[in-house]
Coordinates of C-alpha atoms and ligand atoms in Angstrom, one line a residue:
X11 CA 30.3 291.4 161.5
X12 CA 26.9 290.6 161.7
X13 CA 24.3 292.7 162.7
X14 CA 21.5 291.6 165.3
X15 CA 18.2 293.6 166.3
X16 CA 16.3 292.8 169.3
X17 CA 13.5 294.0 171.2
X18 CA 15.1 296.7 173.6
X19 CA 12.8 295.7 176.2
X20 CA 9.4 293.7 176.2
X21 CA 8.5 290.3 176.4
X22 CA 11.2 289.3 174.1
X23 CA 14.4 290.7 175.0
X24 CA 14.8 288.3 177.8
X25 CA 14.1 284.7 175.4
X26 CA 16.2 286.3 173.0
X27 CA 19.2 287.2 175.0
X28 CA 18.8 284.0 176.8
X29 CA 19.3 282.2 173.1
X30 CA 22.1 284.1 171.9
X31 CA 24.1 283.3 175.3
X32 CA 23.3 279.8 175.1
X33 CA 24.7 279.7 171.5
X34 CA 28.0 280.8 173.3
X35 CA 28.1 284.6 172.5
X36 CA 29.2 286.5 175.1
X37 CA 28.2 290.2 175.0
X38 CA 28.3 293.1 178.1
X39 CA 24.9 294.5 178.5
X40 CA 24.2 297.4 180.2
X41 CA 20.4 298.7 180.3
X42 CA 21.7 302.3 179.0
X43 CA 23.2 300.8 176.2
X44 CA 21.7 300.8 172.5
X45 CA 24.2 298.7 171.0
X46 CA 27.1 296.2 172.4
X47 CA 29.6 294.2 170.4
X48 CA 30.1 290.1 171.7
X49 CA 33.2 289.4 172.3
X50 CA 33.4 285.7 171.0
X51 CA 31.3 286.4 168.3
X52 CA 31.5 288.4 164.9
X53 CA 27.8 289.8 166.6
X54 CA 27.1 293.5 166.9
X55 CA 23.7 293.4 168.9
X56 CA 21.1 296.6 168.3
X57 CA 18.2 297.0 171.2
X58 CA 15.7 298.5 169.2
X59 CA 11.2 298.8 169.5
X60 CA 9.6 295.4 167.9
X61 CA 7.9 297.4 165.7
X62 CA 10.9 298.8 163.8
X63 CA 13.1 295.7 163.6
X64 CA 11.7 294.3 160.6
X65 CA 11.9 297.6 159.0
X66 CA 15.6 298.0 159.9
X67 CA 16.1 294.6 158.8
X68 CA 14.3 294.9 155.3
X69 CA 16.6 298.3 154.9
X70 CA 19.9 296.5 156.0
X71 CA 20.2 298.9 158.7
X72 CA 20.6 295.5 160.5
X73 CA 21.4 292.2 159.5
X74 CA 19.1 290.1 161.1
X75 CA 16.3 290.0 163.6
X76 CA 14.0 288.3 166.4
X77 CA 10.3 289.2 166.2
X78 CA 7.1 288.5 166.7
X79 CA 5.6 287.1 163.8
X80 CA 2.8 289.1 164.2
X81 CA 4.7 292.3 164.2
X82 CA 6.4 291.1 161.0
X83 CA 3.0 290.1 159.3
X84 CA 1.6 293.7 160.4
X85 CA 4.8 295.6 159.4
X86 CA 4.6 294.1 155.7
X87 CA 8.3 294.7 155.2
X88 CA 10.6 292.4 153.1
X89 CA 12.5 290.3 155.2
X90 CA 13.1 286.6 155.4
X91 CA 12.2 284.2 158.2
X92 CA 15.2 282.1 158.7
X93 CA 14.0 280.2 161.7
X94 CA 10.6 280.0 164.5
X95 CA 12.3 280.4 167.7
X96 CA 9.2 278.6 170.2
X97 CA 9.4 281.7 172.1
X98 CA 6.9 284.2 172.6
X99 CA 4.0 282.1 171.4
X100 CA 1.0 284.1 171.4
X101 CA -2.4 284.4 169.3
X102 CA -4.2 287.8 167.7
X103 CA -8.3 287.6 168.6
X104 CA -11.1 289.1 168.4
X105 CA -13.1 289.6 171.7
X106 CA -16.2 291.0 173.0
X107 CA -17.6 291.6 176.5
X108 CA -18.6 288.6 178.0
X109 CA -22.2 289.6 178.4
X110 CA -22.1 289.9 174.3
X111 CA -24.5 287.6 172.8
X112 CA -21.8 286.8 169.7
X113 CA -22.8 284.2 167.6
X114 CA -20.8 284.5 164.8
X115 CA -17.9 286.7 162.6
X116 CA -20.9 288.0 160.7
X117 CA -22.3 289.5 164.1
X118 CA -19.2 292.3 163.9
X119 CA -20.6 293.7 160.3
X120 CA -20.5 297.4 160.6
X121 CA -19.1 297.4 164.3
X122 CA -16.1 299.1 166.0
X123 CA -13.1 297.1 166.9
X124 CA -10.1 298.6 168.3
X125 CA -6.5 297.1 167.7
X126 CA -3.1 298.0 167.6
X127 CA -2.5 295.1 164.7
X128 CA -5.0 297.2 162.0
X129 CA -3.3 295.5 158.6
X130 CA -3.5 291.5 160.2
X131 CA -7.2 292.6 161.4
X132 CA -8.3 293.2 158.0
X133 CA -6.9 291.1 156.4
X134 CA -8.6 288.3 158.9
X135 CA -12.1 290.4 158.3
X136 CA -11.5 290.6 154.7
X137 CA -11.5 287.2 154.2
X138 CA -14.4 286.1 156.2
X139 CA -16.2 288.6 154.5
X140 CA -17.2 291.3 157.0
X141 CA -17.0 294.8 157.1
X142 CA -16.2 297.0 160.4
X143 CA -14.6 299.9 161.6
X144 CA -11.3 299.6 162.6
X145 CA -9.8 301.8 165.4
X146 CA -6.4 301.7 166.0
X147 CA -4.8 301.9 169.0
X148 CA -1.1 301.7 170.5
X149 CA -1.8 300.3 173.6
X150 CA -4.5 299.6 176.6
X151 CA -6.6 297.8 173.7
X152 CA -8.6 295.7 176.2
X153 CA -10.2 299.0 177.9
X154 CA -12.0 300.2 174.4
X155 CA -15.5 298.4 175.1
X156 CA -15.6 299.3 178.6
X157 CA -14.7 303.6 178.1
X158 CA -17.5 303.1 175.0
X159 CA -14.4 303.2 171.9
X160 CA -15.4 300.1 170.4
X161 CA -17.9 297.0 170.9
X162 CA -15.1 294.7 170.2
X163 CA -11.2 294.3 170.1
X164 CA -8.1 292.5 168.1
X165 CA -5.6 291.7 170.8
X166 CA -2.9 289.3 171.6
X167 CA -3.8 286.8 173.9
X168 CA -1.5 284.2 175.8
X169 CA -3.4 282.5 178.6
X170 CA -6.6 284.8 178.5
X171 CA -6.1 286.0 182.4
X172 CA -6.2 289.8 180.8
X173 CA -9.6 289.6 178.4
X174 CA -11.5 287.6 181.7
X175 CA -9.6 290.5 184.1
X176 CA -11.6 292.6 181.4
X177 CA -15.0 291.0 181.1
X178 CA -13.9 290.3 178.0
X179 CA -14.0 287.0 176.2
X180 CA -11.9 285.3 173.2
X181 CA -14.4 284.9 169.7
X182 CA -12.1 284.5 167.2
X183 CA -8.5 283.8 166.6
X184 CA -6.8 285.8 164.0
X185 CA -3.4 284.7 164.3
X186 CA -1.1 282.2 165.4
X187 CA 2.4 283.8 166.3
X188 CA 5.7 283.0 168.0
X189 CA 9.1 284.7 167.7
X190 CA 11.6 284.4 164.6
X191 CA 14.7 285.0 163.6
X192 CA 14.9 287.3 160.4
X193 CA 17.1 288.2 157.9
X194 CA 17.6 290.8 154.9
X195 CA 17.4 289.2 151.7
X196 CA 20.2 290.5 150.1
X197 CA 23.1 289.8 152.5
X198 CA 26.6 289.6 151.1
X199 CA 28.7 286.0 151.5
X200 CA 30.8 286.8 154.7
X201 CA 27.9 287.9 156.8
X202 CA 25.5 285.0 154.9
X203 CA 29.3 282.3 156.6
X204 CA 28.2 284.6 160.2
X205 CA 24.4 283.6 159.9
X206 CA 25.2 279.9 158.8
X207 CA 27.1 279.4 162.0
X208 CA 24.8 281.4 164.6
X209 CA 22.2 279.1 163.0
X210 CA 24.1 275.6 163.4
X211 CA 24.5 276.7 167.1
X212 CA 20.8 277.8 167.5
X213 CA 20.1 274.2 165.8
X214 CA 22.2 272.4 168.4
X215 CA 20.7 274.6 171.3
X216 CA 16.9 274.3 169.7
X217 CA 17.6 269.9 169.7
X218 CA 18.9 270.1 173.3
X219 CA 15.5 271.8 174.7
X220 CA 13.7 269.1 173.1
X221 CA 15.7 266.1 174.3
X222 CA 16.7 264.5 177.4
X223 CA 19.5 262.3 178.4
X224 CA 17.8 259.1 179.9
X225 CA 20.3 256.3 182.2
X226 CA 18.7 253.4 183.7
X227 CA 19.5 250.1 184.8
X228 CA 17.9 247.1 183.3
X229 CA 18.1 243.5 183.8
X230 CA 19.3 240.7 180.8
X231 CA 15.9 239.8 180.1
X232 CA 14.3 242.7 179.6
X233 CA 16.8 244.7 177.7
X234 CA 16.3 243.5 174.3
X235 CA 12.3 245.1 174.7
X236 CA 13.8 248.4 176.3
X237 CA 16.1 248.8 173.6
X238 CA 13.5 248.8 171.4
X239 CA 11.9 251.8 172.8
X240 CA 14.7 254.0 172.6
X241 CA 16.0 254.5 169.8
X242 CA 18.8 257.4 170.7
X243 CA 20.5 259.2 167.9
X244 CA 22.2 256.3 166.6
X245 CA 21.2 253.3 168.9
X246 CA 21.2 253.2 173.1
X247 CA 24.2 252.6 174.8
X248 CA 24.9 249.3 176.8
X249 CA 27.5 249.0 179.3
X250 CA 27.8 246.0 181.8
X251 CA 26.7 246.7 185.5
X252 CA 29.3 245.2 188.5
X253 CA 26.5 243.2 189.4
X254 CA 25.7 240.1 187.4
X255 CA 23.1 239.7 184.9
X256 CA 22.1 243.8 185.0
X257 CA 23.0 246.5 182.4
X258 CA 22.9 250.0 182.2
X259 CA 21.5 251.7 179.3
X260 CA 22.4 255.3 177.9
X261 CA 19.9 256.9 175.5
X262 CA 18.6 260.3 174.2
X263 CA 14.4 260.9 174.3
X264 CA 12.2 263.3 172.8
X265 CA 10.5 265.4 175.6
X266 CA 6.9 264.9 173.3
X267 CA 6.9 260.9 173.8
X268 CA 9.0 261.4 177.7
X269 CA 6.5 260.4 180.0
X270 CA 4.6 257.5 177.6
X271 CA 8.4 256.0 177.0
X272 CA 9.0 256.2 180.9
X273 CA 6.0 254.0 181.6
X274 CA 6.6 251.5 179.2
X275 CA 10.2 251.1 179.8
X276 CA 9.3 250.7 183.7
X277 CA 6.9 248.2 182.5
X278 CA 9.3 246.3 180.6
X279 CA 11.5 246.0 184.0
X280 CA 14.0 249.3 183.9
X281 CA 14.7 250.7 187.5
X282 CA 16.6 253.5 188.5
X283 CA 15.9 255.5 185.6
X284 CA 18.0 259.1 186.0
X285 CA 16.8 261.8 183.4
X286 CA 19.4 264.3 182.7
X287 CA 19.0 267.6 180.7
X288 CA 20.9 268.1 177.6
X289 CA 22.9 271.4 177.1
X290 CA 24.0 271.2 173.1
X291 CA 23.3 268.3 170.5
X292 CA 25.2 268.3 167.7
X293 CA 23.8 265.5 165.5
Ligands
LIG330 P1 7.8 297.8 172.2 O1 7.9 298.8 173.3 O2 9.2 297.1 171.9 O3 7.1 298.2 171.0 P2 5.4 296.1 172.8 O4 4.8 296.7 174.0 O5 4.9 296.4 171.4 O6 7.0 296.5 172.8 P3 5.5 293.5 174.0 O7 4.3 293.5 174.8 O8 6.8 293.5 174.7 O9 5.5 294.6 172.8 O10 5.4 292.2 173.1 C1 6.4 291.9 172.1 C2 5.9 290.6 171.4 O11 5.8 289.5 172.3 C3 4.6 290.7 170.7 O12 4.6 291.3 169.5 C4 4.2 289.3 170.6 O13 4.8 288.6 169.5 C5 4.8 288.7 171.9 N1 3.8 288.7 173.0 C6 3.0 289.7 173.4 N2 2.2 289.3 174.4 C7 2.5 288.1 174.7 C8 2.1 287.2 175.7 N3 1.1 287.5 176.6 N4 2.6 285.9 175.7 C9 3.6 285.6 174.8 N5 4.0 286.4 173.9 C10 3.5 287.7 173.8
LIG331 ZN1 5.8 297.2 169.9

């Protein structure tokens, strides 16, 4: 039995429960609930705070773990990343009031910056050289410069909506994060079998949201050019239409080159191209 931690709740308990169902575990979840047992799965899940899962993990209190990789960078535990999930992305920065006149990192020398991510912060200021007070903070970070706490802050950032809602604006960026899936360094051989297969599962669920099922019809002439284009796995499929002289052509694309392969497959004379999503790809 392998032991999972996730974020009880936050903004990754839902992309994390969503990937462990789509790898085919099926667990009951109940809001009250701290830990459930899957059913199909040799999976006991934990619902714990971000910030103590990679602790847990780095103690073997749990197996394995999804976190931000900021929170794993702050936490400093010893844990190791198995996987980046592409959930969750996110950046640590540094922002000042708008009306700031900020010209560079060197302009926050001997200045206050609240945070609630004080070891990445430092470590960032460290290295560029600068010296500042460093407030930490557990939450509401982007209200410090406006009730007078600190002239500047180190906060994640996803779109920005919440520093300009602030009068705040993005300087610097600290950190690049998204979620992973961690593990314990030291785990013994049955649970390391358990890990090996939630991870060829999260492989084949990780290739589907990436790739698309593509059908289209094509006539004689142009088929050797579209084949070309689409590679597939192995190679495109060909099957014979009822009408004479047209084919219909099977093939897997990468969503990155989706749209520039469209146009230049409709160039090349496909019509009534069908693009299906793909659910697992086991390659
Ligand atoms: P907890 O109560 O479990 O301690 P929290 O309030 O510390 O939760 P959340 O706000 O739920 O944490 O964020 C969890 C993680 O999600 C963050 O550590 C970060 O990796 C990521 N994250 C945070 N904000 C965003 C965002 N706006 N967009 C995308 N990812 C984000
Ligand atoms: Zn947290």
């Amino acid at each position: 039995m392998l032991r999972l931690a996730i974020q009880k709740s936050g903004r990754l308990s839902e992309d994390s429960l969503k990937l462990i169902r789509e790898c085919g575990i099926s667990f009951i979840t109940s809001s009250l609930k701290l830990k459930t047992e899957s059913t199909n799965f040799p999976l006991e899940i934990l619902y714990l705070r971000d910030d103590d899962i990679p602790g847990y993990v780095a103690d073997g209190v749990a197996d394995i773990g999804i976190v931000g990789e900021n929170v794993l960078v702050e936490e400093g535990k010893q844990a190791l990343t198995v996987e980046k999930l592409g959930f969750s992305k996110c950046r640590l920065s540094l922002a000042v009031p708008k009306s700031d006149n900020y010209k560079s990192i060197h302009d926050l020398n001997g200045k206050n910056i609240a945070t609630s991510y004080p070891n990445l912060l430092q470590a960032y200021l460290h290295e560029q050289g600068v010296q500042a007070h460093i407030h930490t903070i557990s939450g509401s970070v982007e209200i410090a410069p406006s009730i007078g706490l600190a002239e500047a802050i180190c906060d994640i950032v996803s779109s920005g909506s919440t520093l300009i809602s602030n009068g705040l604006k993005e300087v610097e960026r600290v950190f690049k994060s998204e979620a992973v899936l961690i593990a314990n360094d030291s785990l013994d051989e049955e649970k390391r079998r358990v890990l090996d297969k939630l991870l060829f599962r999260i492989h084949a669920v990780q290739r589907a949201q990436k790739a698309k099922y593509i059908v289209l019809n094509a006539p004689h002439e142009s088929l050797q050019e579209i084949k070309d284009l689409l590679p597939g796995i192995k190679s495109p499929t060909i099957l014979p239409l009822a009408e004479e002289g047209w084919s219909s052509l099977h093939s897997v694309v990468n969503e990155d080159d989706f749209w520039e392969i469209i146009e230049k497959i409709k160039d090349a004379g496909a019509q009534g191209i069908l693009v299906i999503p793909i659910e697992k790809m086991i390659v």
